CSV table of C-alpha atoms and ligand atoms in Angstrom, one decimal:
chain,number,residue,atom,x,y,z
A,1,UNK,CA,0.1,0.0,-0.2
A,2,UNK,CA,1.5,3.2,-1.4
A,3,UNK,CA,0.2,5.9,1.8
A,4,UNK,CA,0.1,9.9,2.0
A,5,UNK,CA,1.8,9.5,5.2
A,6,UNK,CA,3.2,7.1,7.6
A,7,UNK,CA,2.1,8.1,11.3
A,8,UNK,CA,3.2,7.5,14.4
A,9,UNK,CA,0.5,7.7,18.0
A,10,UNK,CA,-2.9,7.3,17.9
A,11,UNK,CA,-3.0,10.1,20.8
A,12,UNK,CA,-5.1,14.2,20.2
A,13,UNK,CA,-2.9,14.6,17.9
A,14,UNK,CA,-1.3,11.6,15.6
A,15,UNK,CA,-6.0,11.0,15.4
A,16,UNK,CA,-6.6,14.5,14.1
A,17,UNK,CA,-4.5,13.9,11.5
A,18,UNK,CA,-6.1,11.0,10.9
A,19,UNK,CA,-9.1,12.0,10.6
A,20,UNK,CA,-8.5,15.2,8.6
A,21,UNK,CA,-6.4,13.0,6.2
A,22,UNK,CA,-9.3,11.5,5.3
A,23,UNK,CA,-11.5,13.8,4.7
A,24,UNK,CA,-8.5,15.4,2.4
A,25,UNK,CA,-9.3,12.0,0.6
A,26,UNK,CA,-5.6,11.6,1.2
A,27,UNK,CA,-4.0,7.8,2.8
A,28,UNK,CA,-2.5,7.3,5.9
A,29,UNK,CA,-1.9,4.5,8.1
A,30,UNK,CA,-0.8,5.7,11.7
A,31,UNK,CA,0.9,3.5,14.0
A,32,UNK,CA,0.9,2.6,17.7
A,33,UNK,CA,2.2,0.7,20.2
A,34,UNK,CA,-0.7,0.4,23.0
A,35,UNK,CA,-3.7,-1.9,22.0
A,36,UNK,CA,-6.4,1.2,21.8
A,37,UNK,CA,-5.9,4.4,20.4
A,38,UNK,CA,-7.0,7.5,22.0
A,39,UNK,CA,-5.0,6.5,25.7
A,40,UNK,CA,-4.6,9.8,26.9
A,41,UNK,CA,-7.5,10.8,25.7
A,42,UNK,CA,-9.8,7.6,28.0
A,43,UNK,CA,-8.4,9.5,31.0
A,44,UNK,CA,-8.8,12.8,30.6
A,45,UNK,CA,-10.3,15.3,32.3
A,46,UNK,CA,-11.3,12.3,35.1
A,47,UNK,CA,-12.7,10.9,32.2
A,48,UNK,CA,-15.0,13.2,30.9
A,49,UNK,CA,-12.1,14.9,28.5
A,50,UNK,CA,-12.2,18.8,28.9
A,51,UNK,CA,-11.2,19.1,25.3
A,52,UNK,CA,-10.6,22.8,24.2
A,53,UNK,CA,-10.2,26.1,26.0
A,54,UNK,CA,-12.8,28.9,24.5
A,55,UNK,CA,-10.3,31.5,25.7
A,56,UNK,CA,-7.3,29.7,24.2
A,57,UNK,CA,-5.1,32.1,23.4
A,58,UNK,CA,-0.7,31.3,22.7
A,59,UNK,CA,-0.5,33.7,25.8
A,60,UNK,CA,-1.7,30.3,27.5
A,61,UNK,CA,1.2,28.5,26.3
A,62,UNK,CA,4.7,28.3,27.7
A,63,UNK,CA,7.2,27.7,24.8
A,64,UNK,CA,10.9,28.7,23.7
A,65,UNK,CA,8.6,31.1,20.9
A,66,UNK,CA,4.9,31.5,22.0
A,67,UNK,CA,4.0,33.3,18.3
A,68,UNK,CA,5.2,30.1,16.6
A,69,UNK,CA,1.3,28.8,17.8
A,70,UNK,CA,-0.2,31.4,15.7
A,71,UNK,CA,0.5,30.0,12.9
A,72,UNK,CA,-1.5,26.5,13.5
A,73,UNK,CA,-4.2,28.4,14.9
A,74,UNK,CA,-4.7,30.7,13.5
A,75,UNK,CA,-5.4,28.1,10.0
A,76,UNK,CA,-7.7,25.4,13.1
A,77,UNK,CA,-9.4,27.6,16.0
A,78,UNK,CA,-11.6,27.2,19.0
A,79,UNK,CA,-14.6,27.2,16.6
A,80,UNK,CA,-13.6,24.0,14.8
A,81,UNK,CA,-12.8,21.9,17.3
A,82,UNK,CA,-16.2,22.8,18.7
A,83,UNK,CA,-17.5,23.3,15.0
A,84,UNK,CA,-16.0,19.2,14.0
A,85,UNK,CA,-16.8,17.2,17.1
A,86,UNK,CA,-20.6,18.7,16.9
A,87,UNK,CA,-20.4,18.1,13.3
A,88,UNK,CA,-19.1,14.5,13.8
A,89,UNK,CA,-20.2,13.1,16.7
A,90,UNK,CA,-22.5,14.8,17.6
A,91,UNK,CA,-21.0,16.2,20.5
A,92,UNK,CA,-22.1,19.4,22.6
A,93,UNK,CA,-19.8,21.4,24.1
A,94,UNK,CA,-20.4,22.5,27.7
A,95,UNK,CA,-17.9,25.1,29.6
A,96,UNK,CA,-18.1,24.1,33.3
A,97,UNK,CA,-14.9,27.1,34.6
A,98,UNK,CA,-12.6,29.5,33.4
A,99,UNK,CA,-13.9,27.9,29.4
A,100,UNK,CA,-13.1,24.4,30.3
A,101,UNK,CA,-15.5,22.7,27.7
A,102,UNK,CA,-15.7,18.9,28.5
A,103,UNK,CA,-18.4,17.2,26.6
A,104,UNK,CA,-22.1,17.8,27.9
A,105,UNK,CA,-22.3,13.8,28.1
A,106,UNK,CA,-19.3,13.5,30.1
A,107,UNK,CA,-17.5,10.7,28.6
A,108,UNK,CA,-14.1,11.4,26.9
A,109,UNK,CA,-15.3,7.4,24.6
A,110,UNK,CA,-17.1,9.6,23.1
A,111,UNK,CA,-14.3,11.8,21.5
A,112,UNK,CA,-12.0,8.9,21.5
A,113,UNK,CA,-15.2,7.5,18.7
A,114,UNK,CA,-15.6,10.7,16.3
A,115,UNK,CA,-12.2,9.8,15.6
A,116,UNK,CA,-12.6,6.0,15.4
A,117,UNK,CA,-15.2,6.0,13.8
A,118,UNK,CA,-13.5,8.5,10.3
A,119,UNK,CA,-11.1,6.9,9.8
A,120,UNK,CA,-13.0,4.5,9.0
A,121,UNK,CA,-15.0,5.4,7.3
A,122,UNK,CA,-12.2,6.8,5.3
A,123,UNK,CA,-10.3,3.8,5.3
A,124,UNK,CA,-7.7,5.1,7.2
A,125,UNK,CA,-5.5,2.4,8.1
A,126,UNK,CA,-4.6,1.9,11.9
A,127,UNK,CA,-2.2,-1.3,13.5
A,128,UNK,CA,-2.6,-1.9,17.4
A,129,UNK,CA,0.5,-3.3,19.2
A,130,UNK,CA,1.9,-1.3,16.9
A,131,UNK,CA,6.2,-0.5,18.4
A,132,UNK,CA,8.3,2.4,16.3
A,133,UNK,CA,11.9,1.9,16.8
A,134,UNK,CA,14.0,3.4,14.3
A,135,UNK,CA,13.4,5.7,11.7
A,136,UNK,CA,16.0,6.2,9.3
A,137,UNK,CA,16.3,8.0,5.8
A,138,UNK,CA,16.9,6.4,2.8
A,139,UNK,CA,17.7,8.9,-0.5
A,140,UNK,CA,14.3,11.0,-0.3
A,141,UNK,CA,12.1,8.2,1.9
A,142,UNK,CA,12.1,7.4,5.8
A,143,UNK,CA,11.9,3.6,6.5
A,144,UNK,CA,10.1,2.9,9.8
A,145,UNK,CA,11.2,0.5,11.8
A,146,UNK,CA,8.7,-1.0,14.3
A,147,UNK,CA,7.3,-4.4,16.3
A,148,UNK,CA,3.4,-5.4,15.0
A,149,UNK,CA,2.1,-8.2,16.5
A,150,UNK,CA,6.0,-10.3,17.5
A,151,UNK,CA,8.1,-9.8,14.3
A,152,UNK,CA,10.6,-6.4,12.9
A,153,UNK,CA,8.9,-4.3,9.9
A,154,UNK,CA,9.6,-1.9,8.1
A,155,UNK,CA,7.8,0.9,5.7
A,156,UNK,CA,9.0,3.1,4.0
A,157,UNK,CA,7.1,6.4,2.8
A,158,UNK,CA,8.3,10.2,2.5
A,159,UNK,CA,6.4,11.4,5.0
A,160,UNK,CA,6.2,10.8,8.6
A,161,UNK,CA,4.8,12.4,10.7
A,162,UNK,CA,5.8,12.0,14.6
A,163,UNK,CA,2.3,12.7,16.8
A,164,UNK,CA,4.0,9.8,20.2
A,165,UNK,CA,3.8,12.1,22.7
A,166,UNK,CA,6.0,13.2,25.8
A,167,UNK,CA,6.6,12.4,28.8
A,168,UNK,CA,4.4,11.7,30.8
A,169,UNK,CA,2.4,8.4,32.0
A,170,UNK,CA,4.6,5.9,30.8
A,171,UNK,CA,1.8,3.4,31.6
A,172,UNK,CA,-0.4,5.0,29.5
A,173,UNK,CA,2.4,4.7,26.1
A,174,UNK,CA,4.3,7.8,26.6
A,175,UNK,CA,7.6,7.4,25.3
A,176,UNK,CA,10.9,9.1,24.5
A,177,UNK,CA,10.4,8.3,20.6
A,178,UNK,CA,9.9,11.5,19.2
A,179,UNK,CA,13.5,13.0,21.2
A,180,UNK,CA,14.9,10.7,20.5
A,181,UNK,CA,14.4,10.6,16.6
A,182,UNK,CA,15.1,14.3,17.4
A,183,UNK,CA,18.8,13.4,18.1
A,184,UNK,CA,19.7,10.9,16.0
A,185,UNK,CA,18.1,13.6,13.7
A,186,UNK,CA,20.7,16.9,14.8
A,187,UNK,CA,17.2,18.4,15.4
A,188,UNK,CA,17.3,20.7,18.4
A,189,UNK,CA,15.6,19.9,21.9
A,190,UNK,CA,14.4,22.6,23.7
A,191,UNK,CA,15.7,21.0,27.8
A,192,UNK,CA,12.6,19.0,28.8
A,193,UNK,CA,10.5,18.5,32.4
A,194,UNK,CA,7.4,17.5,33.4
A,195,UNK,CA,4.4,20.5,34.2
A,196,UNK,CA,1.5,20.5,35.1
A,197,UNK,CA,2.8,18.0,38.4
A,198,UNK,CA,2.2,18.4,41.5
A,199,UNK,CA,5.5,20.1,43.3
A,200,UNK,CA,6.4,17.8,46.9
A,201,UNK,CA,8.3,19.3,50.0
A,202,UNK,CA,10.5,17.6,52.1
A,203,UNK,CA,12.9,18.7,55.5
A,204,UNK,CA,11.7,20.2,58.4
A,205,UNK,CA,8.4,21.8,57.6
A,206,UNK,CA,7.3,18.5,54.9
A,207,UNK,CA,4.7,16.9,58.2
A,208,UNK,CA,3.2,20.7,58.8
A,209,UNK,CA,1.9,20.2,54.7
A,210,UNK,CA,1.0,17.1,55.8
A,211,UNK,CA,-0.7,17.9,58.6
A,212,UNK,CA,-3.5,19.9,55.9
A,213,UNK,CA,-3.3,16.7,53.8
A,214,UNK,CA,-7.2,16.6,52.0
A,215,UNK,CA,-7.4,20.2,52.5
A,216,UNK,CA,-8.3,23.6,49.5
A,217,UNK,CA,-7.9,26.7,50.3
A,218,UNK,CA,-8.9,30.0,47.4
A,219,UNK,CA,-5.4,31.3,46.6
A,220,UNK,CA,-2.9,34.1,44.5
A,221,UNK,CA,0.0,31.8,43.7
A,222,UNK,CA,3.0,34.6,41.9
A,223,UNK,CA,6.5,33.6,40.8
A,224,UNK,CA,9.3,35.8,38.9
A,225,UNK,CA,7.1,34.8,35.6
A,226,UNK,CA,3.6,34.8,36.4
A,227,UNK,CA,0.2,34.3,38.6
A,228,UNK,CA,-2.5,32.2,39.1
A,229,UNK,CA,-5.9,32.2,41.2
A,230,UNK,CA,-7.1,29.1,42.1
A,231,UNK,CA,-7.8,26.5,44.5
A,232,UNK,CA,-4.3,24.7,46.1
A,233,UNK,CA,-5.3,21.5,47.5
A,234,UNK,CA,-2.7,20.4,50.2
A,235,UNK,CA,-1.1,16.6,50.5
A,236,UNK,CA,1.4,14.1,52.1
A,237,UNK,CA,3.7,15.0,49.9
A,238,UNK,CA,3.1,18.6,49.9
A,239,UNK,CA,1.0,20.7,47.0
A,240,UNK,CA,-1.0,20.2,44.3
A,241,UNK,CA,-4.5,21.5,43.0
A,242,UNK,CA,-4.7,23.5,39.7
A,243,UNK,CA,-3.8,26.4,41.3
A,244,UNK,CA,0.1,24.5,42.0
A,245,UNK,CA,-0.2,22.6,38.6
A,246,UNK,CA,-0.7,26.2,36.7
A,247,UNK,CA,2.7,27.0,37.9
A,248,UNK,CA,4.6,23.8,38.2
A,249,UNK,CA,5.3,24.8,34.5
A,250,UNK,CA,7.1,28.4,35.5
A,251,UNK,CA,8.6,26.9,38.0
A,252,UNK,CA,12.5,26.0,38.4
A,253,UNK,CA,14.7,23.3,41.1
A,254,UNK,CA,15.8,26.0,43.5
A,255,UNK,CA,13.4,27.9,43.4
A,256,UNK,CA,10.4,30.0,45.7
A,257,UNK,CA,7.5,30.8,45.4
A,258,UNK,CA,5.1,32.7,47.1
A,259,UNK,CA,0.8,32.0,48.4
A,260,UNK,CA,-1.4,34.6,49.5
A,261,UNK,CA,-4.0,32.4,51.4
A,262,UNK,CA,-6.9,35.6,51.2
A,263,UNK,CA,-5.6,37.0,47.8
A,264,UNK,CA,-9.7,39.2,48.0
A,265,UNK,CA,-9.1,40.7,51.4
A,266,UNK,CA,-6.0,42.6,52.6
A,267,UNK,CA,-5.5,40.9,57.0
A,268,UNK,CA,-4.8,45.0,57.3
A,269,UNK,CA,-7.7,46.5,56.7
A,270,UNK,CA,-9.7,42.9,58.8
A,271,UNK,CA,-7.8,43.5,61.5
A,272,UNK,CA,-8.3,47.7,61.0
A,273,UNK,CA,-12.5,46.9,61.0
A,274,UNK,CA,-11.8,44.4,64.5
A,275,UNK,CA,-10.0,46.8,66.6
A,276,UNK,CA,-12.6,49.7,65.8
A,277,UNK,CA,-14.9,46.3,67.0
A,278,UNK,CA,-13.5,46.8,70.2
A,279,UNK,CA,-10.7,43.8,69.0
A,280,UNK,CA,-12.1,41.1,72.0
A,281,UNK,CA,-11.9,38.8,68.7
A,282,UNK,CA,-8.6,36.5,69.3
A,283,UNK,CA,-5.9,36.0,66.0
A,284,UNK,CA,-7.4,32.3,65.5
A,285,UNK,CA,-11.1,33.4,65.8
A,286,UNK,CA,-11.4,36.3,63.1
A,287,UNK,CA,-8.6,33.5,60.4
A,288,UNK,CA,-12.1,30.6,61.0
A,289,UNK,CA,-13.9,33.9,59.4
A,290,UNK,CA,-12.0,33.4,56.4
A,291,UNK,CA,-10.3,29.1,57.0
A,292,UNK,CA,-11.4,26.3,58.3
A,293,UNK,CA,-10.3,25.9,62.1
A,294,UNK,CA,-7.8,23.5,60.3
A,295,UNK,CA,-5.5,25.3,58.3
A,296,UNK,CA,-5.8,28.2,61.4
A,297,UNK,CA,-5.1,25.5,63.8
A,298,UNK,CA,-2.0,24.8,61.5
A,299,UNK,CA,-1.9,28.7,60.9
A,300,UNK,CA,-0.9,28.7,64.5
A,301,UNK,CA,2.5,27.3,63.9
A,302,UNK,CA,3.3,31.1,62.8
A,303,UNK,CA,0.3,33.1,64.3
A,304,UNK,CA,-0.3,34.6,68.3
A,305,UNK,CA,-3.6,32.9,67.0
A,306,UNK,CA,-4.6,32.6,70.1
A,307,UNK,CA,-3.5,37.1,71.0
A,308,UNK,CA,-6.8,39.5,71.4
A,309,UNK,CA,-6.9,41.0,68.2
A,310,UNK,CA,-6.8,44.3,70.6
A,311,UNK,CA,-3.3,43.6,71.9
A,312,UNK,CA,-1.3,42.3,68.7
A,313,UNK,CA,2.0,44.5,68.3
A,314,UNK,CA,2.8,46.4,64.8
A,315,UNK,CA,5.4,43.1,63.9
A,316,UNK,CA,2.7,40.6,65.4
A,317,UNK,CA,0.3,42.8,62.7
A,318,UNK,CA,2.8,42.4,60.1
A,319,UNK,CA,3.1,38.8,60.4
A,320,UNK,CA,-0.2,38.3,60.1
A,321,UNK,CA,0.2,39.7,57.1
A,322,UNK,CA,3.1,37.9,55.0
A,323,UNK,CA,1.8,34.5,56.6
A,324,UNK,CA,-1.2,34.8,54.5
A,325,UNK,CA,-0.7,37.3,51.9
A,326,UNK,CA,3.1,36.3,50.8
A,327,UNK,CA,3.9,32.4,52.1
A,328,UNK,CA,6.6,32.0,50.5
A,329,UNK,CA,7.2,27.9,49.9
A,330,UNK,CA,9.8,26.2,48.6
A,331,UNK,CA,9.4,23.3,47.0
A,332,UNK,CA,11.6,20.4,47.4
A,333,UNK,CA,11.6,19.1,43.6
A,334,UNK,CA,7.9,17.7,42.1
A,335,UNK,CA,6.3,14.4,41.3
A,336,UNK,CA,7.7,13.1,38.3
A,337,UNK,CA,6.4,12.1,34.7
A,338,UNK,CA,4.0,10.0,36.2
A,339,UNK,CA,1.8,12.1,38.0
A,340,UNK,CA,1.8,15.0,35.5
A,341,UNK,CA,-0.2,15.8,33.1
A,342,UNK,CA,1.6,17.1,30.1
A,343,UNK,CA,5.6,17.7,29.1
A,344,UNK,CA,7.4,20.6,28.6
A,345,UNK,CA,10.1,21.7,26.4
A,346,UNK,CA,10.1,19.7,23.7
A,347,UNK,CA,11.3,19.8,19.5
A,348,UNK,CA,12.5,23.3,19.0
A,349,UNK,CA,9.7,25.5,17.7
A,350,UNK,CA,12.6,26.8,15.8
A,351,UNK,CA,13.8,23.8,13.6
A,352,UNK,CA,10.0,23.2,12.2
A,353,UNK,CA,7.3,25.3,9.8
A,354,UNK,CA,4.4,26.5,12.2
A,355,UNK,CA,2.4,26.7,9.0
A,356,UNK,CA,3.4,23.2,8.3
A,357,UNK,CA,5.1,21.0,11.6
A,358,UNK,CA,7.4,19.2,8.8
A,359,UNK,CA,11.2,19.9,9.5
A,360,UNK,CA,13.1,22.8,7.9
A,361,UNK,CA,15.7,20.1,7.4
A,362,UNK,CA,14.4,16.8,6.8
A,363,UNK,CA,11.7,17.2,4.3
A,364,UNK,CA,8.8,15.0,5.0
A,365,UNK,CA,9.2,14.3,8.5
A,366,UNK,CA,6.7,16.1,11.2
A,367,UNK,CA,5.2,16.7,14.6
A,368,UNK,CA,3.0,17.3,16.1
A,369,UNK,CA,1.1,18.2,19.8
A,370,UNK,CA,3.1,17.2,22.9
A,371,UNK,CA,6.5,16.4,22.2
A,372,UNK,CA,6.9,20.5,20.2
A,373,UNK,CA,7.9,22.6,23.4
A,374,UNK,CA,4.6,24.1,23.3
A,375,UNK,CA,3.1,24.0,26.0
A,376,UNK,CA,-0.4,24.0,26.9
A,377,UNK,CA,-2.6,25.5,30.7
A,378,UNK,CA,-4.1,23.8,31.8
A,379,UNK,CA,-7.4,23.5,31.2
A,380,UNK,CA,-8.2,22.3,27.8
A,381,UNK,CA,-5.3,24.3,25.7
A,382,UNK,CA,-2.8,20.8,25.2
A,383,UNK,CA,-5.6,19.3,24.1
A,384,UNK,CA,-6.3,22.5,21.4
A,385,UNK,CA,-2.7,23.0,21.0
A,386,UNK,CA,-2.8,18.8,19.8
A,387,UNK,CA,-5.8,18.9,17.6
A,388,UNK,CA,-4.6,21.9,15.8
A,389,UNK,CA,-1.5,20.9,15.6
A,390,UNK,CA,-2.6,17.8,13.5
A,391,UNK,CA,-4.8,19.1,11.3
A,392,UNK,CA,-1.9,21.2,9.8
A,393,UNK,CA,-0.2,18.4,9.5
A,394,UNK,CA,-2.6,16.9,7.8
A,395,UNK,CA,-3.2,19.6,5.1
A,396,UNK,CA,1.1,19.3,3.7
A,397,UNK,CA,0.2,14.9,3.7
B,401,FAD,C1,-4.6,12.3,33.2
B,401,FAD,C2,-4.2,13.9,31.9
B,401,FAD,C3,-5.3,14.3,32.2
B,401,FAD,C4,-5.5,14.8,31.2
B,401,FAD,N1,-6.6,16.0,31.1
B,401,FAD,C5,-6.3,16.8,29.5
B,401,FAD,C6,-7.7,17.6,29.9
B,401,FAD,O1,-8.7,17.4,30.0
B,401,FAD,N2,-7.5,18.0,28.1
B,401,FAD,C7,-5.9,18.9,28.1
B,401,FAD,O2,-6.2,19.2,26.7
B,401,FAD,N3,-5.0,18.1,28.2
B,401,FAD,C8,-5.3,17.0,28.8
B,401,FAD,N4,-4.0,16.6,29.7
B,401,FAD,C9,-2.7,16.7,27.8
B,401,FAD,C10,-3.1,15.7,27.2
B,401,FAD,O3,-3.9,14.5,27.2
B,401,FAD,C11,-2.2,15.4,26.7
B,401,FAD,O4,-1.4,17.0,25.8
B,401,FAD,C12,-2.3,15.1,24.7
B,401,FAD,O5,-3.0,13.6,24.8
B,401,FAD,C13,-0.8,15.3,23.8
B,401,FAD,O6,-1.7,14.8,22.6
B,401,FAD,P1,-0.4,14.1,21.8
B,401,FAD,O7,-0.7,12.7,19.9
B,401,FAD,O8,0.4,14.2,21.4
B,401,FAD,O9,0.1,12.7,22.3
B,401,FAD,P2,-0.7,11.3,22.8
B,401,FAD,O10,-1.9,11.2,23.2
B,401,FAD,O11,0.8,11.4,24.5
B,401,FAD,O12,-0.3,10.5,22.2
B,401,FAD,C14,1.0,10.1,21.3
B,401,FAD,C15,0.9,8.0,21.8
B,401,FAD,O13,2.4,8.0,20.8
B,401,FAD,C16,2.3,6.6,21.0
B,401,FAD,N5,2.8,6.6,21.2
B,401,FAD,C17,4.3,6.9,22.0
B,401,FAD,N6,5.5,6.4,21.0
B,401,FAD,C18,5.8,5.1,20.3
B,401,FAD,C19,5.9,4.7,19.3
B,401,FAD,N7,7.8,4.4,19.6
B,401,FAD,N8,5.3,3.4,18.7
B,401,FAD,C20,3.9,3.8,18.4
B,401,FAD,N9,3.5,4.5,19.1
B,401,FAD,C21,3.8,5.7,20.0
B,401,FAD,C22,1.3,6.0,22.6
B,401,FAD,O14,0.9,5.1,23.4
B,401,FAD,C23,0.6,7.7,22.7
B,401,FAD,O15,-1.0,6.3,22.8
B,401,FAD,C24,-4.0,15.2,30.6
B,401,FAD,C25,-3.1,15.0,30.5
B,401,FAD,C26,-3.0,13.8,31.5
B,401,FAD,C27,-1.6,13.2,31.6
């Protein structure tokens, strides 16, 4: 069979690429190492799949060059995503929070079903349990070596799409194949690291965080690059929750960040108001108007929570303000690729044509999705990139 392209990886990007190629009357062969396609889509968003974000903008992405995204996002917009799933799968999107769109059915498998149906109808071939081991150049074509049904096979194609994703979650099929191939072809890679990942705390503070495990606090977390306002979640090993996951994409080992535990009130004002009312309440009572009892007890490690507001010194009030609004955290590390939602870094965007995602050095070799140095925020942005890059590549096959 003479294919218009071989697609390595049956995740979000590879599936969209195959489906769009099919709609254009092209034939592709998709190679997936798992025994099913779309493993990550199926578990995404807690099995509900947050498949795009209504407010998608290049500022929602971490990349050496976010402007790179303009080309793909102008060809494939959020509206295109919504219309695509509506037209081919009757999927109606429902916004949960902050622009995050989920299928109204709350079933990620409905998203995957759109692709399997379209690929069947447009006669795209899919080989499951097909793990690609290597790509080699042979004249104007590529030889793809894979293991399929227990034996080694070689397929030759002029166009090969690497949509094999990033490093997070090995048990869902993640591999370093894209990075390995880039190294082999001397294609530059931006340093990779787990992103959208919980952060760990060790040492003398570890027990304090662990004592609060399960408590969520609406907070503003900031470092020198960015600020996010959402829940943080205390865990037995440190911090998680949406605000922490978002910040983790901008955090580097050894760095500090701060948490404003009460972003919409000012402790100085609250203390002043309480003083004006007689100052009979204790710090603990005042804090319990804004935090859980458990949290206030834990804050007692740092604050004079049994003192009456009327008897607070200037220094006490300053300490309270700093602890609540400028709580410093120095994580020991992150929970690693098995707990990360995405990989930061990847194939450098300046190695790729922004319109087609074809390698500038190797004609016919394409990289899409998470393998590329484009990392979205939490909230459906990563899928929007995977769909858009898959679409862009399909146009060029
Ligand atoms: C727990 C979790 C929840 C998430 N939830 C969301 C969400 O709700 N919204 C959102 O936008 N993003 C979410 N993400 C991120 C999103 O899943 C990824 O960004 C997206 O799947 C990337 O698409 P991709 O096609 O590049 O890679 P993937 O979807 O990872 O697909 C790559 C495929 O390639 C296959 N493969 C790898 N190596 C080989 C090889 N050598 N040969 C053959 N096949 C190979 C893999 O098995 C895999 O199927 C979530 C991620 C995780 C881990």
